[in-house]
GROMACS .gro file of C-alpha atoms in nm:
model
  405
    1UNK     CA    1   9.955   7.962   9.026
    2UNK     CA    2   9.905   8.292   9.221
    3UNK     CA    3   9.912   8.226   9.601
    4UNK     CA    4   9.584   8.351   9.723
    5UNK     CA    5   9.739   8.489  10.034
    6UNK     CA    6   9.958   8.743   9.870
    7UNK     CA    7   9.690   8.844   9.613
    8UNK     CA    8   9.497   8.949   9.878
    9UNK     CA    9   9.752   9.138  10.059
   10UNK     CA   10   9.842   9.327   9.770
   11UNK     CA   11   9.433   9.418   9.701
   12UNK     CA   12   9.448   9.510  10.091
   13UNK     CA   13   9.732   9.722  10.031
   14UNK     CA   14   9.581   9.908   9.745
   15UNK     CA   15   9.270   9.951   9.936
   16UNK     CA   16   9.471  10.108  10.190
   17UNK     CA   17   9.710  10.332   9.950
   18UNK     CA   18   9.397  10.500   9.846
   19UNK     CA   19   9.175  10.497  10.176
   20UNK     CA   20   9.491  10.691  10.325
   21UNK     CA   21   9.536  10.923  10.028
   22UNK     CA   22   9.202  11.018  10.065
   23UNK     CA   23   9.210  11.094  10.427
   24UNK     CA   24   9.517  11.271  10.373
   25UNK     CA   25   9.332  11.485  10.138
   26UNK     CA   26   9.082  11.543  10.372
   27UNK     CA   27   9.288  11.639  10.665
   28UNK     CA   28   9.507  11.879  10.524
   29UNK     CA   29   9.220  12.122  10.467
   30UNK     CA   30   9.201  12.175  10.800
   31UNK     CA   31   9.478  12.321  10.833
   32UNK     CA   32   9.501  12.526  10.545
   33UNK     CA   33   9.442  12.841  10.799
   34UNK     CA   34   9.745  12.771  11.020
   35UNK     CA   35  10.008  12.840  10.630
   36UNK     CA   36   9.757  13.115  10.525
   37UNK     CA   37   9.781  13.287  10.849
   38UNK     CA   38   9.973  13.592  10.754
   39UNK     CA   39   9.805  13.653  10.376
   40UNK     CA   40   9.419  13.558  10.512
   41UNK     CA   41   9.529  13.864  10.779
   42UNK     CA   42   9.659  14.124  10.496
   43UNK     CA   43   9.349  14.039  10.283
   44UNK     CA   44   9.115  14.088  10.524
   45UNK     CA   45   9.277  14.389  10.685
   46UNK     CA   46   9.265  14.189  11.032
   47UNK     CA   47   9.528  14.126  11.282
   48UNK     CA   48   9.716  13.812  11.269
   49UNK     CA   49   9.522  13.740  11.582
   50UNK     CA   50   9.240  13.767  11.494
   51UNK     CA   51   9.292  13.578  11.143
   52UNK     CA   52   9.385  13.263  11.420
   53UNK     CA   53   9.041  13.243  11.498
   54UNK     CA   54   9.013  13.061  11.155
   55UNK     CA   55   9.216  12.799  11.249
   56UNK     CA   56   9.020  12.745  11.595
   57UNK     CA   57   8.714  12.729  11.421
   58UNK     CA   58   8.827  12.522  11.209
   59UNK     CA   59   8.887  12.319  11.435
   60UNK     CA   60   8.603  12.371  11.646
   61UNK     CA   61   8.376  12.245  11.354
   62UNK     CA   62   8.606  11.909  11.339
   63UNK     CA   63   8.501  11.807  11.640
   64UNK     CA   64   8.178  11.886  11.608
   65UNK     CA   65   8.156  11.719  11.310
   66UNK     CA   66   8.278  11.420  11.391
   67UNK     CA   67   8.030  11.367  11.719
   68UNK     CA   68   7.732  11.491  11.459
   69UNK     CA   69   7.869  11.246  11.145
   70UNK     CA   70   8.101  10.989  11.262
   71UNK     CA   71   7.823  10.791  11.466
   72UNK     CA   72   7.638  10.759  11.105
   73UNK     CA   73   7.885  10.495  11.004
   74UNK     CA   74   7.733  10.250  11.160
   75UNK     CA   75   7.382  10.290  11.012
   76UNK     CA   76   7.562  10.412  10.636
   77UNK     CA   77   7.810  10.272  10.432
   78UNK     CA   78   8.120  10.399  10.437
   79UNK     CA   79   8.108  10.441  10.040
   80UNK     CA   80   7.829  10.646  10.085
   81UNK     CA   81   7.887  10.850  10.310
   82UNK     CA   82   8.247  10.933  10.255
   83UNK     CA   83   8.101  11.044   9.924
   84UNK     CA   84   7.892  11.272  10.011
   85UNK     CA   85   8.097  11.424  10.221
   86UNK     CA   86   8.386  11.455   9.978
   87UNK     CA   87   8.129  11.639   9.809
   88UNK     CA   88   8.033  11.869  10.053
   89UNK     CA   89   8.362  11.931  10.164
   90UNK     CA   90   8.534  12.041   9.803
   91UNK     CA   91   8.175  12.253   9.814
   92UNK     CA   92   8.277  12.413  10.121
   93UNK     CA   93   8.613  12.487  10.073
   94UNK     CA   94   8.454  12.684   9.701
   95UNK     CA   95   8.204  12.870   9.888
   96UNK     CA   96   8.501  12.977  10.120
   97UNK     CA   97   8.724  13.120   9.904
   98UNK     CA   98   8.435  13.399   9.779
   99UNK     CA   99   8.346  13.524  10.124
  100UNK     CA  100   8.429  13.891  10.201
  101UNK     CA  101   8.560  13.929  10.581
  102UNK     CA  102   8.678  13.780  10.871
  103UNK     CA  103   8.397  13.689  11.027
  104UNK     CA  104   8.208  13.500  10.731
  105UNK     CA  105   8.536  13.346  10.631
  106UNK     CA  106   8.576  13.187  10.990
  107UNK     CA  107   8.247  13.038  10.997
  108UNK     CA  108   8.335  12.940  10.640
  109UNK     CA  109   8.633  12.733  10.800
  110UNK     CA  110   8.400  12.620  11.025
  111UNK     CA  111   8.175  12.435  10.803
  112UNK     CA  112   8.473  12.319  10.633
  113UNK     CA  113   8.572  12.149  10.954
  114UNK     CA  114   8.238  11.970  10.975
  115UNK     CA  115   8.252  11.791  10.685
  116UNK     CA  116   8.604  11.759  10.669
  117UNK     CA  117   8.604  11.423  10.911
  118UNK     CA  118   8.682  11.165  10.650
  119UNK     CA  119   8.940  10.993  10.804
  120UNK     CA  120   8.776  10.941  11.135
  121UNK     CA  121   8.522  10.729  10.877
  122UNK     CA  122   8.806  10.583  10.710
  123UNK     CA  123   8.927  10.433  10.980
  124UNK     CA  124   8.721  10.239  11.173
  125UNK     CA  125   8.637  10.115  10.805
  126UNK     CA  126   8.973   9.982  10.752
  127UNK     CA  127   8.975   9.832  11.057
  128UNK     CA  128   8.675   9.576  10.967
  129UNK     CA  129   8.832   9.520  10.613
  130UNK     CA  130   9.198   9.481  10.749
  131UNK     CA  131   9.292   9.122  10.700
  132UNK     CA  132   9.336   8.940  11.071
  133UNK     CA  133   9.662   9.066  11.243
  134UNK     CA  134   9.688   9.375  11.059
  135UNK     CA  135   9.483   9.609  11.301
  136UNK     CA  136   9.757   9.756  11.459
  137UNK     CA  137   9.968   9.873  11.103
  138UNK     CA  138   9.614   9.943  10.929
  139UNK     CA  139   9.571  10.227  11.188
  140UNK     CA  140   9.929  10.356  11.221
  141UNK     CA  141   9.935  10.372  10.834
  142UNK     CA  142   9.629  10.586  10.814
  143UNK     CA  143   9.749  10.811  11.091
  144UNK     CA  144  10.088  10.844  10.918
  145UNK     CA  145   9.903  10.932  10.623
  146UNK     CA  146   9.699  11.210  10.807
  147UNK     CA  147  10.046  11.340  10.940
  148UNK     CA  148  10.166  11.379  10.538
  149UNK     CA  149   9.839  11.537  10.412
  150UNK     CA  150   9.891  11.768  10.729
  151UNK     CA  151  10.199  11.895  10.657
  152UNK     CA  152  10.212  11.792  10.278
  153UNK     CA  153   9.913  12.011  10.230
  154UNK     CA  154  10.090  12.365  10.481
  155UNK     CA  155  10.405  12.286  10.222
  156UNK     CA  156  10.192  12.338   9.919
  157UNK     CA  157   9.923  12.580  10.075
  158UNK     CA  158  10.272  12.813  10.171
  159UNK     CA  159  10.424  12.776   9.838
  160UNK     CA  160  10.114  12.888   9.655
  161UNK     CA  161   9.998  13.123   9.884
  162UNK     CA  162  10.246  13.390   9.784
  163UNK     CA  163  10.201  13.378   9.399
  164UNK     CA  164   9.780  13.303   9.378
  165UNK     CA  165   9.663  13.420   9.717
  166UNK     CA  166   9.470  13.190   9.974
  167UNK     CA  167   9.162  13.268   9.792
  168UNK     CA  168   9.289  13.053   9.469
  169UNK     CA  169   9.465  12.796   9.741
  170UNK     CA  170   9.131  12.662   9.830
  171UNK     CA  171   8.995  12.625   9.516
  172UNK     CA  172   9.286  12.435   9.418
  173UNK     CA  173   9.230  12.196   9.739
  174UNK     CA  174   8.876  12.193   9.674
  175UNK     CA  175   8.961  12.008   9.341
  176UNK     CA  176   9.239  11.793   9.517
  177UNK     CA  177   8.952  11.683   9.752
  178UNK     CA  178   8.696  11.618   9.477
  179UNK     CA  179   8.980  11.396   9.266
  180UNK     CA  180   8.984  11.168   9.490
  181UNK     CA  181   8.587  11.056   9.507
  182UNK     CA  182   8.601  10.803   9.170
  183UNK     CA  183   8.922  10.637   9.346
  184UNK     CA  184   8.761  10.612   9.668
  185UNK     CA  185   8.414  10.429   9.567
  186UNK     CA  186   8.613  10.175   9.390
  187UNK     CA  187   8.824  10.093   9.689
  188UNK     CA  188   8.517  10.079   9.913
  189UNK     CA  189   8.307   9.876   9.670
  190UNK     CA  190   8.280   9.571   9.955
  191UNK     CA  191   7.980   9.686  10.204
  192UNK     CA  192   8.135   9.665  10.589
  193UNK     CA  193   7.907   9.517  10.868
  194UNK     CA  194   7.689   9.775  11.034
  195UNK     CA  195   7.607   9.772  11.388
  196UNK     CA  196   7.339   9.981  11.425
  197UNK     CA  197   7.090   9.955  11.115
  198UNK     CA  198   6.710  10.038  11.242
  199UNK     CA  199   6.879  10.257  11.493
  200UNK     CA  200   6.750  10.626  11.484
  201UNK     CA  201   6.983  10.910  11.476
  202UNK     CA  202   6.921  11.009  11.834
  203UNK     CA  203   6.997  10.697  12.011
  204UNK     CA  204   7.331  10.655  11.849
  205UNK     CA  205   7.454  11.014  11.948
  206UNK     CA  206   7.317  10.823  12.300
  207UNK     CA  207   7.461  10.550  12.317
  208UNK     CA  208   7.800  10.723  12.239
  209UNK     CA  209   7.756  10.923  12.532
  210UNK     CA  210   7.690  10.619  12.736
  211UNK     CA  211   8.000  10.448  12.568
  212UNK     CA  212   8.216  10.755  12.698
  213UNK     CA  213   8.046  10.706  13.011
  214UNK     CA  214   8.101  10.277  13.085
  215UNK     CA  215   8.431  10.245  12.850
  216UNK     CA  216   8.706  10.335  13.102
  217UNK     CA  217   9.006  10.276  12.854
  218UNK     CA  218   8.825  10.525  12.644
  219UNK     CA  219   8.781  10.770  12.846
  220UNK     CA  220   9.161  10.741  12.935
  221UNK     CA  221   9.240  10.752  12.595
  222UNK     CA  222   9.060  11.007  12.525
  223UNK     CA  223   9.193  11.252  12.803
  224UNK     CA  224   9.579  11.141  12.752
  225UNK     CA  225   9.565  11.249  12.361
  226UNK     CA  226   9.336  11.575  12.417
  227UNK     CA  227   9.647  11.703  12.590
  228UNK     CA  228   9.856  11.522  12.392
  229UNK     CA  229   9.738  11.782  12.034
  230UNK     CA  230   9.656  12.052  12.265
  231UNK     CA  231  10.059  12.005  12.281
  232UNK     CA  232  10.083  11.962  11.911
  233UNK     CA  233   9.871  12.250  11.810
  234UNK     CA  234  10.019  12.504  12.095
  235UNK     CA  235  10.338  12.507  11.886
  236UNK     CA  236  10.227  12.417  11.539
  237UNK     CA  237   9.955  12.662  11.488
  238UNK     CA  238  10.216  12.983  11.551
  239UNK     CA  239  10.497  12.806  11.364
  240UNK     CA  240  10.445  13.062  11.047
  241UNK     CA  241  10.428  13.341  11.255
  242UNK     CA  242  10.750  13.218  11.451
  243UNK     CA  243  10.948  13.130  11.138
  244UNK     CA  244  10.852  13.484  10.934
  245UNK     CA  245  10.955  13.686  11.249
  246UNK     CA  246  11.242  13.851  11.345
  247UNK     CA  247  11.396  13.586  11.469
  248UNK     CA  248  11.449  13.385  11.148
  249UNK     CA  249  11.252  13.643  10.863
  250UNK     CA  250  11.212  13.375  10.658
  251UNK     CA  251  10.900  13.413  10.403
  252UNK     CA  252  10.558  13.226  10.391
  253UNK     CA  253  10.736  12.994  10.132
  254UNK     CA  254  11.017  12.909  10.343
  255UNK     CA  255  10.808  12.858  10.690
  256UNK     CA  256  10.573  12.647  10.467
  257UNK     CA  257  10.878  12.437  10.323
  258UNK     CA  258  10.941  12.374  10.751
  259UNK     CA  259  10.659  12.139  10.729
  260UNK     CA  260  10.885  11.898  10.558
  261UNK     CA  261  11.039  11.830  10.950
  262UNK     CA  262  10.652  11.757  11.041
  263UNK     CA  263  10.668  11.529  10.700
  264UNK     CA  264  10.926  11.347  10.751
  265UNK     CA  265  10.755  11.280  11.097
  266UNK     CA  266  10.470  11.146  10.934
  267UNK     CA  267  10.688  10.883  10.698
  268UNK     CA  268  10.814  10.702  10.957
  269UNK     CA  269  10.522  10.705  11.162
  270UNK     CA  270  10.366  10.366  11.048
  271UNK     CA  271  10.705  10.168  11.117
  272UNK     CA  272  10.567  10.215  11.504
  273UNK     CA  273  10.240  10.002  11.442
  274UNK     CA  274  10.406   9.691  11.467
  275UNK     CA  275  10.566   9.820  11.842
  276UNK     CA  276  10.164   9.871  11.925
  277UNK     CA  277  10.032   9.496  11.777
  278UNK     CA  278  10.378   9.364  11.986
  279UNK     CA  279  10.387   9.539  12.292
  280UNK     CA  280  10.035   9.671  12.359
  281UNK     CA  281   9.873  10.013  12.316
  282UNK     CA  282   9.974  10.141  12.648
  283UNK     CA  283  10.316  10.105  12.670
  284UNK     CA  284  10.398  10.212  12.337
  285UNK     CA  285  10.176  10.529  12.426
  286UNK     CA  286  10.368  10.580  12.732
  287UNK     CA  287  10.679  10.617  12.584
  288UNK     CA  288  10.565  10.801  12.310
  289UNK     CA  289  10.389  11.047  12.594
  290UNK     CA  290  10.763  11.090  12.763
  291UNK     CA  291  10.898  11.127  12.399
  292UNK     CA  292  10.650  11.457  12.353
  293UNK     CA  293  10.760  11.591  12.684
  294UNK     CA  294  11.134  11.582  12.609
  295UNK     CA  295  11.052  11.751  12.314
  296UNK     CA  296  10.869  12.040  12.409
  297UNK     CA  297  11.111  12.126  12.685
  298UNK     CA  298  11.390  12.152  12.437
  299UNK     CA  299  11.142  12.407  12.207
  300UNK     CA  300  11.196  12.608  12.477
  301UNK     CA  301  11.571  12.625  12.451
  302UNK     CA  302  11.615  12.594  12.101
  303UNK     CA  303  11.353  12.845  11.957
  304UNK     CA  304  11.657  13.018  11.758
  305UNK     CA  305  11.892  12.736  11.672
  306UNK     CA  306  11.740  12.616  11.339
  307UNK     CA  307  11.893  12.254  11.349
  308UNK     CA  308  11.791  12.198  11.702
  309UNK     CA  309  11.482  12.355  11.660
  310UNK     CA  310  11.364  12.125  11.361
  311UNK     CA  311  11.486  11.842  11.531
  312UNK     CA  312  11.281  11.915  11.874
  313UNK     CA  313  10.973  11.981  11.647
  314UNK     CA  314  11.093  11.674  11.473
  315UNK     CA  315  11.062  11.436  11.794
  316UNK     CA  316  10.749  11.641  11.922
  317UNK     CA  317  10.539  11.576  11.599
  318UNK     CA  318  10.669  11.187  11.543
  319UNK     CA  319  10.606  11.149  11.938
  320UNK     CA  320  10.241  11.300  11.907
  321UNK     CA  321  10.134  11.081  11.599
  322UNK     CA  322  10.310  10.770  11.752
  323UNK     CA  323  10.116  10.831  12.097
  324UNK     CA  324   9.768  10.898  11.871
  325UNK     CA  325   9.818  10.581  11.699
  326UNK     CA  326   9.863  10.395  12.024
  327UNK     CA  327   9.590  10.575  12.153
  328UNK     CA  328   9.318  10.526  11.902
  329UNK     CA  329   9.380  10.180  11.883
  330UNK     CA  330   9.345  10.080  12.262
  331UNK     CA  331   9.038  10.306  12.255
  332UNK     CA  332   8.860  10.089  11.947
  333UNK     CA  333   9.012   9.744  12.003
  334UNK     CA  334   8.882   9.815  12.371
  335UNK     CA  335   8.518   9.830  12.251
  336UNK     CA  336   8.444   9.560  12.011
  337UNK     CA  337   8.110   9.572  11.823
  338UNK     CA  338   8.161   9.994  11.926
  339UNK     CA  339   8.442  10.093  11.678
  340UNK     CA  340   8.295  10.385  11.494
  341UNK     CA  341   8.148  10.548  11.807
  342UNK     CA  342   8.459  10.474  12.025
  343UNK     CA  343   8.675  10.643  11.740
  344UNK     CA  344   8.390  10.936  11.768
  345UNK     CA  345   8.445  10.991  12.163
  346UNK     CA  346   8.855  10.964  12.116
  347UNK     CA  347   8.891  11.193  11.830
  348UNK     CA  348   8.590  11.463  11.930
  349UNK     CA  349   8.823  11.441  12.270
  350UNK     CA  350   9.161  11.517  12.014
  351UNK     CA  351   9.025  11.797  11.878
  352UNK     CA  352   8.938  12.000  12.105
  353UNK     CA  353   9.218  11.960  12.242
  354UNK     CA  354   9.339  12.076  11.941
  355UNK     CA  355   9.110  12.372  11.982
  356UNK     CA  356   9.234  12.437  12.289
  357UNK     CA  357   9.601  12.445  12.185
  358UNK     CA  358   9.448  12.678  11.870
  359UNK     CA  359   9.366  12.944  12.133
  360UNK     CA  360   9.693  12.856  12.408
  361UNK     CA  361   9.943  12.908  12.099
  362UNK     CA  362   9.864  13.213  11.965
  363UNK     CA  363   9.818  13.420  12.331
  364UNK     CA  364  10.127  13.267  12.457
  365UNK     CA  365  10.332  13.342  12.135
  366UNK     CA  366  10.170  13.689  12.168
  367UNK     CA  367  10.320  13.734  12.539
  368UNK     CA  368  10.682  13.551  12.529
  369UNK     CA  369  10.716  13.396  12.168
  370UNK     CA  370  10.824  12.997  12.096
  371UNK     CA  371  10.958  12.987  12.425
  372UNK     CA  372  10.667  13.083  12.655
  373UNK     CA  373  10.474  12.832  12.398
  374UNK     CA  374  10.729  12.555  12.474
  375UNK     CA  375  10.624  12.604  12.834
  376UNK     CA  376  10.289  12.586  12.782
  377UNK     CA  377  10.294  12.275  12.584
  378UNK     CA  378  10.518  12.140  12.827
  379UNK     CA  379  10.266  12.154  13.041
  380UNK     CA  380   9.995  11.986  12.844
  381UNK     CA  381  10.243  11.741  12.780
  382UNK     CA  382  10.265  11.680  13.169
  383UNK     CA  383   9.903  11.638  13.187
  384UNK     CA  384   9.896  11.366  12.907
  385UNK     CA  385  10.186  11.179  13.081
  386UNK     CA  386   9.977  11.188  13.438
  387UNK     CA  387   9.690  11.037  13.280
  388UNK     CA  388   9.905  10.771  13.134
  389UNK     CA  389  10.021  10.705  13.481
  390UNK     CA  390   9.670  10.651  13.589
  391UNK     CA  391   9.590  10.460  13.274
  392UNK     CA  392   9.857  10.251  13.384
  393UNK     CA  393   9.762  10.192  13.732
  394UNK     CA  394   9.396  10.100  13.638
  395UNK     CA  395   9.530   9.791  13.416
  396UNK     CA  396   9.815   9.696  13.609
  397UNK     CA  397   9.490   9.678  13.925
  398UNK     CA  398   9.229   9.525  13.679
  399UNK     CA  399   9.562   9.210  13.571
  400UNK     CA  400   9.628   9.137  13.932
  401UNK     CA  401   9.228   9.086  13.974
  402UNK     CA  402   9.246   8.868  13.672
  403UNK     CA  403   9.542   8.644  13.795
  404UNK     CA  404   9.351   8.598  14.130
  405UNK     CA  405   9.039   8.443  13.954
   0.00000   0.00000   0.00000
């Protein structure tokens, strides 16, 4: 007789294996600029400055996106709505690839980035179909997922850059993304509960303002991981340009094949779920937070040394994703009833962070190379730690009250 436990473990797990492929899908079309850097600038007879600005508004139109979509997940089903935008984003991505200049192309990227949110839908879903006591891994393993399609998607956007041209790379994503769609109703054919059905569109973009505005912990969380990927992005977003200098004059294929260091990050990512569901969000963050800041103080050492260099970037990506995971799920478990919109506030917060780090990257690169970037994500890093300290301070205050009741 099959032990009904175990049966639905294994459906959960399923579930999962596809709700994270999906999101990986998603994800890594964001950063489909940052491996197409140097052939979007030769095509479009622009700087490799100026081509940045693709990835920035890419970015950009992330976070927009998700403080414009996310909220609708708790008035939509997530089946329908990831749909549609699965949709819209493999529609994006094809209108893209045809546009003639700079300009058109980065608000093409930018529209890309507005749709692109998926996983920011995926996971608050997750959380209210995780069975009880899996909250903790369900988010780490969706966040180690993003990590894969993140890097899994520069490796394969750098090794067919060269050969097709980034033109033919996003049509080929574009029909990755749309692939997934039959997969993805099926595994979302249970309806979740929805918090805020009769609500109009307006007063849910309210009310998560006023949840940013009464939700300490999220606002916290919030500010500790949008200097946490300003960090990430400062040095990821100029890695291509860093590996195919002088320095190292590898090609686009080989700086793409790098990402396997920020892949092999992502793998082991989920183990550190069960840390977060042991010890608590905020420790685990913390050291996660201290993690990131040894690691971009060696990137400024170690720019040349290959080995040490990987392994830095190693430790900074793996400490990032760890501290994310931590992050997120203080900010959501923190807000019960409020999942969707406290996910909107943390990860609108992320990226433009990211956005910021888009913009720091690139200038500093341009001024001192990897090293002068090392010091500037050092000092994001800083920042992320110092609002950890606070973080810490509030709940070690807000315990002590408790114990005095």
């Amino acid at each position: 007789m099959t032990d009904p436990v175990k049966q639905q473990a294994r459906s959960w797990n399923l579930k999962l294996l596809v709700l994270a492929a999906t999101a990986a899908a998603a994800v890594s079309t964001i950063y489909l600029p940052q491996s197409m850097l140097t052939d979007l600038a030769t095509t479009l007879g622009v700087p490799a400055g100026m081509a940045s600005l693709t990835a920035t508004a890419v970015q950009v139109g992330y976070a927009v996106g998700i403080f414009l979509l996310v909220p609708l997940s708790d008035r939509i089903q997530p089946r329908r709505q990831i749909t549609t935008q699965l949709i819209l984003l493999a529609s994006a991505l094809l209108l893209t690839a045809v546009l003639p200049e700079i300009v058109s192309v980065a608000l093409g990227f930018l529209v890309v980035g507005l749709v692109a949110n998926i996983a920011q839908l995926t996971i608050p879903a997750a959380n209210k179909l995780a069975p009880a006591g899996r909250s903790g891994s369900t988010t780490t393993v969706l966040l180690g997922a993003l990590l894969i399609g993140i890097f899994g998607g520069r490796i394969v956007a750098s090794l067919l850059v060269g050969p097709l041209g980034w033109r033919w790379v996003m049509v080929i994503f574009a029909l990755g993304v749309a692939a997934t769609i039959p997969f993805l109703r099926r595994a979302l054919r249970s309806d979740v509960a929805l918090g805020a059905l009769g609500r109009t569109y307006g007063s849910l973009l309210l009310s998560t303002l006023r949840l940013a505005r009464t939700s300490r912990a999220l606002r916290l969380s919030s500010a500790m991981h949008f200097f946490a990927f300003a960090t990430f992005n400062t040095v990821w977003t100029v890695m291509v340009l860093h590996l195919t200098g002088p320095l190292y004059g590898w090609s686009v294929a080989q700086a793409g094949l790098f990402g396997l260091v920020g892949l092999a990050a992502g793998v082991i990512t989920p183990f550190g779920g069960r840390f977060v569901d042991r010890f608590g969000a905020t420790r685990v963050g913390g050291l996660f937070l201290v993690f990131l800041v040894f690691a971009t103080v060696t990137v400024v050492f170690d720019e040349g040394q290959g080995v040490l260099f990987g392994i830095s970037v190693f430790v900074l990506t793996w400490a990032n994703q760890s501290a994310q995971s931590a992050n997120q799920n203080r900010a959501m478990t923190a807000n019960p009833g409020g999942e969707a919109q406290a996910n909107t506030v943390f990860m609108v917060s992320v990226f433009l962070g990211g956005s910021l780090g888009a913009l720091l990257g690139p200038v500093a690169y341009g001024l001192g190379g990897m090293s002068l970037a090392g010091v500037v994500a050092t000092g994001l890093a800083l920042c992320a730690l110092a609002v950890w300290v606070v973080s810490w301070r509030v709940e070690a205050r807000a315990a002590r009250r408790l114990a005095m009741i």
